[in-house]
Coordinates of C-alpha atoms in Angstrom, one line a residue:
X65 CA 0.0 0.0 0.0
X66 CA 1.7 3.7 -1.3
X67 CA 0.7 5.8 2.0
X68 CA 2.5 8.4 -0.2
X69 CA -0.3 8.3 -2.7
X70 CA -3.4 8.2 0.0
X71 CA -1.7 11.4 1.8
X72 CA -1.9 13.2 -1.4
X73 CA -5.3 12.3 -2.0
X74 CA -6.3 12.8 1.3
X75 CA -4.5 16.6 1.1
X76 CA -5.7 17.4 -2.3
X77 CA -9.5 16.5 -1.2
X78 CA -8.7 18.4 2.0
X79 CA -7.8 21.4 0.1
X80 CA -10.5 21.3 -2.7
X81 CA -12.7 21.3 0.2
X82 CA -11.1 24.1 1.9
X83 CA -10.8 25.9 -1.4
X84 CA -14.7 25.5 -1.7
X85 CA -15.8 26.3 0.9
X86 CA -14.4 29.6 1.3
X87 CA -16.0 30.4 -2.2
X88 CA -19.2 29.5 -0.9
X89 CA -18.6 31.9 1.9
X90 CA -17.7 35.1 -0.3
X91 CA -21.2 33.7 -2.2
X92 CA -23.2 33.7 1.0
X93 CA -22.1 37.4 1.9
X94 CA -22.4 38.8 -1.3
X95 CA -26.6 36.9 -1.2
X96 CA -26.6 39.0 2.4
X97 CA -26.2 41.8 0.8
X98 CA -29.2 41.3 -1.5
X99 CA -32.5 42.2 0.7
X100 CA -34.9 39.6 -1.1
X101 CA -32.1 36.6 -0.3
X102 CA -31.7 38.6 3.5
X103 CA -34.7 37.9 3.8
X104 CA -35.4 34.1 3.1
X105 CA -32.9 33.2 5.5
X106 CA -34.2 35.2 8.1
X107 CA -38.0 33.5 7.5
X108 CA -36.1 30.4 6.9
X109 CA -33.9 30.6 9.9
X110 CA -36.9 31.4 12.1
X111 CA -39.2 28.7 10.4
X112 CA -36.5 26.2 11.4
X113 CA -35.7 27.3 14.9
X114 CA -39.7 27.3 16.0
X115 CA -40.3 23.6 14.3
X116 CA -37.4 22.2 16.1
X117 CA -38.3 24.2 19.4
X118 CA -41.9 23.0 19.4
X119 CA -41.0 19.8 18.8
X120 CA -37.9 20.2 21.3
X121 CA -39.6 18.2 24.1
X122 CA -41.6 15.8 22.2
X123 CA -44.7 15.5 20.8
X124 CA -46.3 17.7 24.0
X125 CA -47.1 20.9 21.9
X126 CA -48.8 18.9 19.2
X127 CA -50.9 16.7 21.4
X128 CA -52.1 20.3 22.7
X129 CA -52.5 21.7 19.6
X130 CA -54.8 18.7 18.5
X131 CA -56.7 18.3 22.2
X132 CA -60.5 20.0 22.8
X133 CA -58.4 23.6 24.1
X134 CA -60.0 26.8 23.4
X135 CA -58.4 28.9 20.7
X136 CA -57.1 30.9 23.1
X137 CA -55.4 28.6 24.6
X138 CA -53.5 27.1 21.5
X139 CA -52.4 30.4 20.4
X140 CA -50.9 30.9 23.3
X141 CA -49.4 27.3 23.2
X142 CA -47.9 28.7 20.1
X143 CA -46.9 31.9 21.6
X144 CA -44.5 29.8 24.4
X145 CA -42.9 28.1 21.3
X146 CA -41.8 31.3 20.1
X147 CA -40.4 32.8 23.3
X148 CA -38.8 29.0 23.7
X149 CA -36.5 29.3 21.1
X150 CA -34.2 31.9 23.3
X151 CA -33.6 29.2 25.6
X152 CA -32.0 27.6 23.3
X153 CA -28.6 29.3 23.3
X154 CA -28.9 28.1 27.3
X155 CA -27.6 24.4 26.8
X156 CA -25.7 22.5 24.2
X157 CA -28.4 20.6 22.7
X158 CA -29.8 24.0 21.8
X159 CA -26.8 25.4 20.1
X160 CA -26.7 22.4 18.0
X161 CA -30.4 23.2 16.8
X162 CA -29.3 26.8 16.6
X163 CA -26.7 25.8 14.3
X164 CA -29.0 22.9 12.4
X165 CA -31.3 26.4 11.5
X166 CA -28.9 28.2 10.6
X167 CA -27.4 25.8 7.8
X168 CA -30.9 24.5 6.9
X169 CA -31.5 28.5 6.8
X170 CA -28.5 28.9 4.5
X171 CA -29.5 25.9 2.2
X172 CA -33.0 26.9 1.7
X173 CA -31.1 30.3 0.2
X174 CA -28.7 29.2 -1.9
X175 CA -31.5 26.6 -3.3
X176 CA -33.5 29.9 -4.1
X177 CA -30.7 31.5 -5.6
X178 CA -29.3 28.8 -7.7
X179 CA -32.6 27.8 -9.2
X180 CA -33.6 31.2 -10.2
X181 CA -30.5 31.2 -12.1
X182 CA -31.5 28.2 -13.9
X183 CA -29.1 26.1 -12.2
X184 CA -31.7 23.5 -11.8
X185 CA -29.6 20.3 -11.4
X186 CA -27.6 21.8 -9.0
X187 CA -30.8 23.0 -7.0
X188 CA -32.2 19.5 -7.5
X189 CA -29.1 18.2 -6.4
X190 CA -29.0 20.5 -3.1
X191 CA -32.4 19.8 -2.3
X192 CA -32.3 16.3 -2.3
X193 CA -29.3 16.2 0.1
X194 CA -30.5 19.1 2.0
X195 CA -33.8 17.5 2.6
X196 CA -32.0 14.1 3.7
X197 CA -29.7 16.0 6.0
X198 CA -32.8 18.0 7.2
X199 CA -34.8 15.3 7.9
X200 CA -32.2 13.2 10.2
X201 CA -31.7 16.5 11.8
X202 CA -35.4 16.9 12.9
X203 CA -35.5 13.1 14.0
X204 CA -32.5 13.4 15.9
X205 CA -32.9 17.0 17.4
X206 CA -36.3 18.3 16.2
X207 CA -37.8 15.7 18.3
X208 CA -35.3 13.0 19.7
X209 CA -38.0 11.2 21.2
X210 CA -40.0 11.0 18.1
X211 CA -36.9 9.7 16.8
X212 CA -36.3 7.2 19.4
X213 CA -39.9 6.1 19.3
X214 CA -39.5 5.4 15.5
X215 CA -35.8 3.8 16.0
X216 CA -36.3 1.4 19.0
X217 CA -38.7 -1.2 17.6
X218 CA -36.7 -1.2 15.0
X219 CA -33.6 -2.0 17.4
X220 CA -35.4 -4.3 19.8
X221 CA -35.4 -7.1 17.2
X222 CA -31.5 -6.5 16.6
X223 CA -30.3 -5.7 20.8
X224 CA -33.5 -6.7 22.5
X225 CA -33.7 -5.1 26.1
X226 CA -30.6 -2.3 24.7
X227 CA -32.7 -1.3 22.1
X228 CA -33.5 2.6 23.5
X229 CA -29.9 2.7 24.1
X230 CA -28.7 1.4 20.8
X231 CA -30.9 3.7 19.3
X232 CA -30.1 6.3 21.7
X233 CA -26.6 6.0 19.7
X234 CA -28.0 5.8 16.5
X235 CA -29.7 9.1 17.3
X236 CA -26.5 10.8 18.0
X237 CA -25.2 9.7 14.5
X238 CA -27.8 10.9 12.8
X239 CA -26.8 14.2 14.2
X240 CA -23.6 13.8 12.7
X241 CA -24.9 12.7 9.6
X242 CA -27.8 16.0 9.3
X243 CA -24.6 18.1 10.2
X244 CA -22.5 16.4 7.3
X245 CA -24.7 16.5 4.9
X246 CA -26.0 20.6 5.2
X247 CA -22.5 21.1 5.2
X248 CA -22.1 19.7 2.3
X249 CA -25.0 21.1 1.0
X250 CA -23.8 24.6 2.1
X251 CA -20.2 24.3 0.8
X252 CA -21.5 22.7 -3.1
X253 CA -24.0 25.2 -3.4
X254 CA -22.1 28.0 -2.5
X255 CA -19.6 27.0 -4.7
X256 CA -21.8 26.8 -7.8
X257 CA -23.3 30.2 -6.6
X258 CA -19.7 31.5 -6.4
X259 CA -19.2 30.7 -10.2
X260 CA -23.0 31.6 -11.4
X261 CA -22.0 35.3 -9.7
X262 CA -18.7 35.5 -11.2
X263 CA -20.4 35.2 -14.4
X264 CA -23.0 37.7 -14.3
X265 CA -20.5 40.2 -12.9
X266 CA -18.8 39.0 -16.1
X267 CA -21.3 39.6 -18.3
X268 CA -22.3 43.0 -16.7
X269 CA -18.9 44.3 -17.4
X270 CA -18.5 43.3 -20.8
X271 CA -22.0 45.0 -21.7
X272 CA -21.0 48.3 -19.6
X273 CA -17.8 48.2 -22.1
X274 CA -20.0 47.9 -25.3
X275 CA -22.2 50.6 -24.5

């Protein structure tokens, strides 16, 4: 085995990615800078942070939503939701849906962007991954015990009596797995935005020079 050649390939995919993702960034802040873009990752971010905060503690808010309350009383279930979502920057699991918004928030506007540019594939592409990544996310933080609801009978056939642990575990890599995959996401989006706004600035100049 030529360590030689995996270290290169290893470095070269490091640095691609690297590479990439910093386009993406100088993509994302020049989108900022656009109000209508601005503003679908601010809906989006929010969107994002109130589904996984309502469903934060499981399936409590829902059931109360669905129960014989009076109106009232279920707009103001919805009301706590919102306020909820501050105490998320209180503990770590609530950084980590913080941070889950934010890139589902980011996704959701580069997928905007890059389809409106007739990028479609790529949009296609990013949505399909994005949603994947989006949905472990939910399972595993949006409502973990949704997700270990839906994991342990699974699990009970495979571990028997460590099945809520086993899936417990699985939980946490699915985590991992949402994170990866927005990431991804982000950082292949970005990049195609990166090159689709090179161009136009492109094209702009060379018409400003003709005229």
């Amino acid at each position: 085995m030529d360590f030689r050649k995996i270290n290169k390939k290893i470095y070269n995919f490091a640095t691609t990615v690297v590479d990439r993702a910093k386009f993406a960034f100088v993509s994302i802040g020049y989108l900022f800078r656009k109000p209508r873009y601005l503003v679908v990752f601010i809906i989006s971010l929010f969107v994002s942070l109130y589904l996984l905060s309502f469903f934060k503690d499981g399936t409590g808010n829902w059931l109360l939503l669905c129960s014989g309350l009076p109106l009232g009383a279920k707009i103001e279930v919805l009301g706590r939701v919102a306020l909820k979502i501050l105490d998320n920057f209180a503990d770590f699991y609530g950084i980590l849906i913080i941070l889950m918004s934010i890139l589902q928030a980011l996704t959701i506007m580069l997928l905007v962007f890059t389809w409106r540019n007739r990028e479609k594939d790529s949009a296609i592409d990013g949505a399909s991954t994005g949603g994947i990544g989006a949905i472990f996310g939910f399972v595993a933080l949006g409502c973990p015990t949704c997700g270990i609801s839906i994991l342990a009978p699974i699990f009970t056939a495979i571990a028997g009596a460590g099945a809520i642990a086993v899936a417990e575990n699985v939980s946490r890599v699915l985590i991992i797995l949402a994170f990866v995959l927005l990431i991804y996401t982000v950082i292949k989006l970005g990049y195609v935005s990166f090159i689709t706004i090179g161009a136009k600035k492109y094209k702009e100049k060379k018409h400003a020079k003709s005229n």
